[in-house]
Amino acid sequence: MTAQVLLVGAYERDNFGDLLFYELTREYFDGHTVLAGSVIGADMTRLIGIRVHPHNDLLATRAFDLVWVVGGEIGGVDTRGALAMSLSDEDGSVFDGAGMRGKELIARFLSGAGADAPAYLPVLSRFPANADTPLVLNSVGLGNLRPAITAAGAGTVADPAIPVIRGAAEVVVRDSASLEVAGSIGTPARLVPDMVHAISLRHPELALPSSAGATPFFVFQCNAHLILEYGAEAIAQALASVAAVTGWRPAFFLAGTARHHDRADQYAEITATLKRISPNLVPMTMKSRRPVALASFIARSQLWVGSSLHGRIISGSFGLPRVSLTNAKVETYAATWDSVFPVGVGIENLGAAVSEAIAIASRPAAVQASADLARLADRSTCALVEEFL
């Protein structure tokens, strides 16, 4: 029997990890009808080959056999916060200046829900055709609910996301901190590695060289906030040093081009600084924004350096050396599953961290740990799909 499945996630904007969640999850539902819903609609044909629709509109107009929310720090993200990231720069500027009442009206018009409503956690009880449809939360982070729970007390419904999480048929979290949050709100949850770890099992071909004799390269990614903190000069000096020691060419990677994500103009400034420091060192860039192509870019590299969680996870899945720059979400996740590789690294310590990561990656125990995480993530998602379909 062909099931009707609604996948819900942050599929409405260019953010590499969220779009990869959609691509991989869809594969697990092969043979079933899958639609993509998000907080607002968006034409994502260029990146994932589909149009994404507001999940509230889809739930109001058709019945589903299963609603499946996948990935991301979904707990404390409301419609207001999602729109600030998902709108274009021009529309986002209008939204930012709209005031409380204006943001509420815009949120309801675009999403069918209020500005304070959970962005990626549909309230199925609002929709008669789907009031009894199972809701599954897979590979989710709940850490950003902690402030609300701490402020109001664990027994208090401090955030509108909490009743939705409590009412889910299954909750699978990706880190120990999220497991603690689930327990504090009385929600049974299972702790499993992020499903993207399974990518090396599902797509081993991504690691194949793009051409014979290709120049070895390492991937560098950094969010806009950290680049402002470190400065182009310090980053360029650190990258030039890594290139000199390893013989690998740096390759710049944008984990997301949506508002408040990564910025190409900052990478251009670093490139110009690199040209002054090391005239013969020409960085690579990745032109495609398709998530599987971006994953292949990482898989074919020699080393990952970045602030993105899924950059670290993909490099880990393929058994590559990995160094994570300062990022609380990544540090929380690494503490649960990937603690042996450097994390929370400042740019001034990059050289030493890279040397450490390269040494660790060659150890049999590290290779085995990467393979075990991939198998565990894959088995969990397969079992979850079988449980509900």
Coordinates of C-alpha atoms in Angstrom, one line a residue:
M1 CA 0.0 0.0 0.0
T2 CA 1.3 3.5 -0.9
A3 CA 1.3 5.8 2.0
Q4 CA 0.8 9.6 1.9
V5 CA 3.7 11.1 3.9
L6 CA 4.3 14.8 4.8
L7 CA 7.9 15.6 5.5
V8 CA 8.2 18.8 7.5
G9 CA 11.5 20.8 8.0
A10 CA 13.4 23.9 7.1
Y11 CA 13.2 23.2 3.4
E12 CA 12.2 26.8 2.4
R13 CA 15.7 28.3 2.4
D14 CA 19.2 27.6 1.2
N15 CA 20.7 25.8 4.3
F16 CA 22.7 22.8 3.2
G17 CA 22.0 20.6 6.3
D18 CA 18.2 21.0 6.2
L19 CA 17.9 20.3 2.5
L20 CA 20.1 17.2 2.8
F21 CA 17.7 16.0 5.5
Y22 CA 14.9 16.2 2.9
E23 CA 16.9 14.4 0.2
L24 CA 18.0 11.5 2.4
T25 CA 14.7 11.1 4.3
R26 CA 12.8 10.9 1.0
E27 CA 15.0 7.9 0.0
Y28 CA 13.9 6.0 3.1
F29 CA 10.3 6.5 1.9
D30 CA 10.9 5.1 -1.6
G31 CA 7.7 3.7 -3.1
H32 CA 5.5 6.1 -1.0
T33 CA 4.0 9.5 -1.9
V34 CA 6.1 12.2 -0.2
L35 CA 5.3 15.9 0.0
A36 CA 7.5 18.6 1.5
G37 CA 6.1 21.1 3.9
S38 CA 7.7 24.0 5.7
V39 CA 6.8 27.1 7.6
I40 CA 6.2 29.0 4.3
G41 CA 6.1 28.0 0.7
A42 CA 9.1 28.4 -1.6
D43 CA 10.2 27.3 -5.1
M44 CA 13.2 25.1 -4.3
T45 CA 13.3 23.5 -7.7
R46 CA 16.9 24.7 -8.3
L47 CA 18.2 23.0 -5.2
I48 CA 16.0 20.0 -4.5
G49 CA 13.8 19.7 -7.6
I50 CA 10.5 20.6 -5.9
R51 CA 8.2 23.3 -4.7
V52 CA 7.8 23.4 -0.9
H53 CA 4.4 24.3 0.5
P54 CA 3.3 25.7 3.8
H55 CA 2.7 22.6 6.0
N56 CA -0.4 24.2 7.5
D57 CA -2.0 24.6 4.0
L58 CA -1.2 20.9 3.2
L59 CA -2.6 19.6 6.4
A60 CA -5.8 21.7 6.0
T61 CA -6.5 20.4 2.5
R62 CA -5.5 16.7 2.5
A63 CA -5.2 13.7 4.8
F64 CA -1.8 12.1 5.4
D65 CA -0.9 8.7 6.8
L66 CA 2.2 10.0 8.5
V67 CA 3.7 13.4 9.3
W68 CA 7.5 13.2 9.8
V69 CA 9.6 16.1 11.1
V70 CA 13.3 15.7 10.5
G71 CA 16.4 17.4 11.8
G72 CA 17.4 20.7 13.1
E73 CA 17.1 22.6 16.4
I74 CA 13.3 22.6 16.1
G75 CA 12.3 23.1 19.7
G76 CA 12.5 26.9 20.2
V77 CA 12.2 28.1 16.6
D78 CA 9.0 30.1 16.1
T79 CA 7.5 31.4 13.0
R80 CA 8.9 34.9 13.7
G81 CA 12.5 33.5 13.9
A82 CA 12.1 31.3 10.9
L83 CA 10.9 34.2 8.7
A84 CA 13.8 36.3 9.7
M85 CA 16.1 33.7 8.1
S86 CA 13.9 32.5 5.2
L87 CA 12.7 35.7 3.6
S88 CA 14.8 37.5 0.9
D89 CA 17.1 40.3 2.1
E90 CA 14.6 42.9 0.8
D91 CA 11.5 41.2 2.3
G92 CA 13.4 40.3 5.4
S93 CA 14.3 44.0 6.0
V94 CA 10.6 44.9 5.8
F95 CA 9.8 42.1 8.2
D96 CA 12.5 43.1 10.6
G97 CA 11.0 46.6 10.8
A98 CA 7.3 45.6 10.9
G99 CA 6.9 45.7 14.7
M100 CA 5.1 43.1 16.8
R101 CA 1.7 43.6 15.2
G102 CA 3.1 43.7 11.7
K103 CA 5.1 40.6 12.2
E104 CA 2.1 38.8 13.5
L105 CA 0.0 39.7 10.4
I106 CA 2.8 38.8 8.0
A107 CA 3.3 35.4 9.8
R108 CA -0.3 34.5 9.6
F109 CA -0.6 35.5 6.0
L110 CA 2.5 33.5 4.9
S111 CA 2.3 30.5 7.2
G112 CA -1.3 30.2 8.5
A113 CA 0.0 30.5 12.1
G114 CA 0.9 33.1 14.5
A115 CA 4.4 34.6 14.9
D116 CA 4.9 32.7 18.2
A117 CA 3.8 29.3 16.8
P118 CA 6.4 26.6 16.4
A119 CA 7.8 27.0 12.9
Y120 CA 8.5 23.3 12.1
L121 CA 6.2 21.5 14.6
P122 CA 2.7 21.2 13.1
V123 CA -0.2 21.2 15.5
L124 CA -2.1 18.4 14.0
S125 CA -5.1 18.8 16.3
R126 CA -6.0 22.0 14.3
F127 CA -6.7 19.9 11.2
P128 CA -9.7 17.5 11.4
A129 CA -8.4 15.3 8.5
N130 CA -5.1 14.8 10.3
A131 CA -6.0 15.0 14.0
D132 CA -5.2 11.3 14.4
T133 CA -2.2 11.1 12.1
P134 CA 1.0 9.9 13.8
L135 CA 3.6 12.6 14.2
V136 CA 7.2 11.4 14.2
L137 CA 10.2 13.6 15.2
N138 CA 13.4 12.1 13.9
S139 CA 17.0 13.3 14.4
V140 CA 16.0 16.5 16.2
G141 CA 17.7 18.8 18.5
L142 CA 15.8 20.3 21.5
G143 CA 18.6 22.2 23.1
N144 CA 17.2 25.6 22.3
L145 CA 14.2 24.9 24.6
R146 CA 16.4 24.9 27.6
P147 CA 16.1 28.6 28.4
A148 CA 12.3 28.6 28.4
I149 CA 12.2 25.4 30.5
T150 CA 14.7 26.8 33.0
A151 CA 12.9 30.1 33.3
A152 CA 9.5 28.6 33.8
G153 CA 10.2 25.3 35.5
A154 CA 10.2 21.9 33.9
G155 CA 6.6 21.2 34.8
T156 CA 5.3 24.4 33.1
V157 CA 4.4 24.6 29.4
A158 CA 6.8 27.5 28.8
D159 CA 6.9 27.2 25.0
P160 CA 4.1 26.3 22.5
A161 CA 6.5 23.7 21.0
I162 CA 6.3 21.6 24.2
P163 CA 2.7 20.2 23.8
V164 CA 3.5 19.2 20.2
I165 CA 6.6 17.3 21.3
R166 CA 4.7 15.7 24.1
G167 CA 2.0 14.6 21.7
A168 CA 4.4 13.0 19.1
A169 CA 4.1 9.3 18.4
E170 CA 7.9 9.0 18.5
V171 CA 10.7 11.3 19.4
V172 CA 14.3 10.5 18.3
V173 CA 16.9 13.1 19.5
R174 CA 20.4 13.5 18.2
D175 CA 22.4 14.5 21.3
S176 CA 22.4 14.0 25.1
A177 CA 21.4 17.5 25.9
S178 CA 18.2 17.1 23.8
L179 CA 17.5 13.8 25.6
E180 CA 17.7 15.6 28.9
V181 CA 15.3 18.3 27.6
A182 CA 12.8 15.6 26.5
G183 CA 13.0 14.0 29.9
S184 CA 12.5 17.3 31.7
I185 CA 9.2 17.8 29.9
G186 CA 8.0 14.2 30.4
T187 CA 8.6 13.0 26.9
P188 CA 10.0 9.5 26.2
A189 CA 12.7 9.9 23.6
R190 CA 15.5 7.7 22.0
L191 CA 19.0 8.9 21.5
V192 CA 20.4 8.1 18.1
P193 CA 23.2 9.7 15.9
D194 CA 22.0 12.3 13.4
M195 CA 20.6 10.4 10.4
V196 CA 23.1 12.2 8.0
H197 CA 25.8 9.9 9.4
A198 CA 24.2 7.2 7.1
I199 CA 25.2 9.1 4.0
S200 CA 28.4 7.1 3.4
L201 CA 26.3 3.9 3.4
R202 CA 23.5 5.3 1.2
H203 CA 25.9 7.2 -1.2
P204 CA 29.4 5.8 -1.1
E205 CA 29.9 7.1 -4.7
L206 CA 30.1 10.6 -3.3
A207 CA 33.7 10.1 -2.2
L208 CA 34.9 9.1 -5.7
P209 CA 37.3 11.6 -7.2
S210 CA 35.7 14.0 -9.7
S211 CA 38.6 13.7 -12.1
A212 CA 41.9 11.8 -12.4
G213 CA 44.8 13.6 -10.8
A214 CA 42.6 16.1 -9.0
T215 CA 44.5 18.4 -6.6
P216 CA 44.0 17.4 -3.0
F217 CA 42.0 20.0 -1.1
F218 CA 40.6 20.7 2.4
V219 CA 37.3 22.3 3.1
F220 CA 36.9 25.5 5.1
Q221 CA 33.5 26.9 6.2
C222 CA 32.7 29.5 8.7
N223 CA 29.5 31.4 9.7
A224 CA 29.3 35.1 9.3
H225 CA 29.4 35.8 13.0
L226 CA 32.7 34.0 13.5
I227 CA 34.3 35.5 10.5
L228 CA 33.5 39.0 11.9
E229 CA 35.0 37.9 15.2
Y230 CA 38.2 36.3 13.8
G231 CA 38.8 38.8 10.9
A232 CA 39.9 38.0 7.4
E233 CA 43.6 38.5 8.1
A234 CA 43.7 35.9 10.9
I235 CA 41.7 33.4 8.9
A236 CA 43.8 33.8 5.8
Q237 CA 47.0 33.4 7.8
A238 CA 45.7 30.2 9.4
L239 CA 44.6 28.7 6.0
A240 CA 47.8 29.6 4.4
S241 CA 49.7 27.8 7.2
V242 CA 47.5 24.7 6.9
A243 CA 48.0 24.6 3.1
A244 CA 51.8 25.0 3.6
V245 CA 52.0 22.1 6.0
T246 CA 49.7 19.7 4.3
G247 CA 50.1 20.6 0.6
W248 CA 46.4 20.7 0.3
R249 CA 44.5 23.6 -1.4
P250 CA 41.8 25.4 0.6
A251 CA 38.3 25.1 -0.7
F252 CA 35.6 27.6 0.5
F253 CA 32.2 26.1 1.4
L254 CA 29.0 28.0 2.0
A255 CA 26.8 25.9 4.4
G256 CA 23.9 28.2 3.7
T257 CA 23.2 31.4 1.7
A258 CA 20.0 32.3 3.5
R259 CA 19.9 35.4 5.8
H260 CA 22.0 35.1 9.0
H261 CA 23.9 32.1 7.6
D262 CA 27.2 32.2 5.7
R263 CA 28.3 35.1 3.5
A264 CA 30.1 34.9 0.1
D265 CA 31.4 38.5 0.4
Q266 CA 33.3 37.5 3.5
Y267 CA 34.9 34.6 1.7
A268 CA 35.9 37.0 -1.1
E269 CA 37.6 39.2 1.5
I270 CA 39.5 36.2 2.8
T271 CA 40.5 35.2 -0.7
A272 CA 41.8 38.6 -1.4
T273 CA 43.9 38.5 1.8
L274 CA 45.2 35.0 0.9
K275 CA 46.3 36.3 -2.5
R276 CA 48.4 39.0 -0.8
I277 CA 49.9 36.5 1.7
S278 CA 50.4 33.6 -0.6
P279 CA 50.1 34.7 -4.3
N280 CA 50.4 31.1 -5.6
L281 CA 47.7 29.7 -3.3
V282 CA 44.4 29.9 -5.2
P283 CA 41.3 28.6 -3.2
M284 CA 38.7 26.4 -4.8
T285 CA 35.0 27.3 -4.7
M286 CA 31.9 25.2 -5.0
K287 CA 29.4 26.5 -7.6
S288 CA 26.5 24.0 -7.1
R289 CA 24.1 24.6 -4.3
R290 CA 22.5 21.2 -4.5
P291 CA 22.9 19.4 -1.2
V292 CA 24.1 16.1 -2.5
A293 CA 26.7 17.8 -4.7
L294 CA 27.8 19.8 -1.6
A295 CA 28.1 16.6 0.4
S296 CA 30.2 15.1 -2.3
F297 CA 32.5 18.1 -2.2
I298 CA 33.1 17.3 1.5
A299 CA 33.5 13.6 0.9
R300 CA 36.1 14.1 -1.8
S301 CA 38.2 16.4 0.4
Q302 CA 41.1 15.6 2.7
L303 CA 39.9 17.5 5.8
W304 CA 36.9 19.4 7.1
V305 CA 37.4 22.7 9.0
G306 CA 34.2 24.6 9.8
S307 CA 31.4 25.7 12.2
S308 CA 28.6 23.7 10.5
L309 CA 27.3 20.6 12.3
H310 CA 26.5 18.7 9.1
G311 CA 29.9 19.4 7.6
R312 CA 31.4 17.7 10.6
I313 CA 28.9 14.8 10.4
I314 CA 29.5 14.2 6.7
S315 CA 33.2 14.3 7.1
G316 CA 32.8 11.9 10.0
S317 CA 30.6 9.5 8.0
F318 CA 33.3 9.3 5.3
G319 CA 36.1 8.9 8.0
L320 CA 37.8 12.2 7.3
P321 CA 39.9 14.3 9.7
R322 CA 37.6 17.1 11.1
V323 CA 38.1 20.2 13.1
S324 CA 35.1 22.2 14.3
L325 CA 35.4 26.0 15.0
T326 CA 33.5 27.5 18.0
N327 CA 29.8 26.6 17.8
A328 CA 27.8 25.5 20.9
K329 CA 25.5 23.2 18.9
V330 CA 28.4 21.4 17.3
E331 CA 30.2 21.1 20.7
T332 CA 27.0 19.6 22.2
Y333 CA 26.7 17.1 19.5
A334 CA 30.4 16.2 19.4
A335 CA 30.4 15.6 23.1
T336 CA 27.8 12.9 22.6
W337 CA 29.1 11.1 19.5
D338 CA 32.4 12.4 18.2
S339 CA 34.5 13.7 21.1
V340 CA 37.9 12.6 19.9
F341 CA 38.2 15.1 17.1
P342 CA 38.9 18.7 17.9
V343 CA 35.9 20.9 18.6
G344 CA 35.5 24.5 19.8
V345 CA 38.7 25.5 18.1
G346 CA 39.7 29.1 17.8
I347 CA 41.3 30.2 14.6
E348 CA 44.6 30.9 16.4
N349 CA 44.8 27.2 17.3
L350 CA 43.8 25.8 13.9
G351 CA 47.2 24.5 12.9
A352 CA 47.7 22.4 16.0
A353 CA 44.1 21.1 15.8
V354 CA 44.5 20.1 12.1
S355 CA 47.6 18.1 12.9
E356 CA 45.8 16.4 15.8
A357 CA 42.8 15.6 13.6
I358 CA 44.9 14.1 10.8
A359 CA 46.7 11.8 13.4
I360 CA 43.4 10.7 15.0
A361 CA 41.8 9.9 11.6
S362 CA 44.5 7.3 10.9
R363 CA 43.7 5.3 14.0
P364 CA 41.7 2.1 13.5
A365 CA 39.5 2.9 16.5
A366 CA 38.5 6.2 14.9
V367 CA 37.7 4.5 11.5
Q368 CA 35.6 1.9 13.3
A369 CA 33.7 4.6 15.3
S370 CA 32.8 6.4 12.1
A371 CA 31.5 3.2 10.5
D372 CA 29.5 2.3 13.7
L373 CA 27.8 5.7 13.7
A374 CA 26.8 5.4 10.1
R375 CA 25.3 1.9 10.6
L376 CA 23.5 3.0 13.8
A377 CA 21.9 6.0 12.1
D378 CA 20.8 4.0 9.1
R379 CA 19.3 1.1 11.1
S380 CA 17.4 3.5 13.3
T381 CA 15.8 5.4 10.4
C382 CA 14.9 2.2 8.6
A383 CA 13.3 0.7 11.7
L384 CA 11.4 3.9 12.3
V385 CA 10.0 3.9 8.8
E386 CA 9.0 0.3 9.1
E387 CA 7.3 0.9 12.5
F388 CA 4.9 3.5 11.0
L389 CA 4.3 2.3 7.5

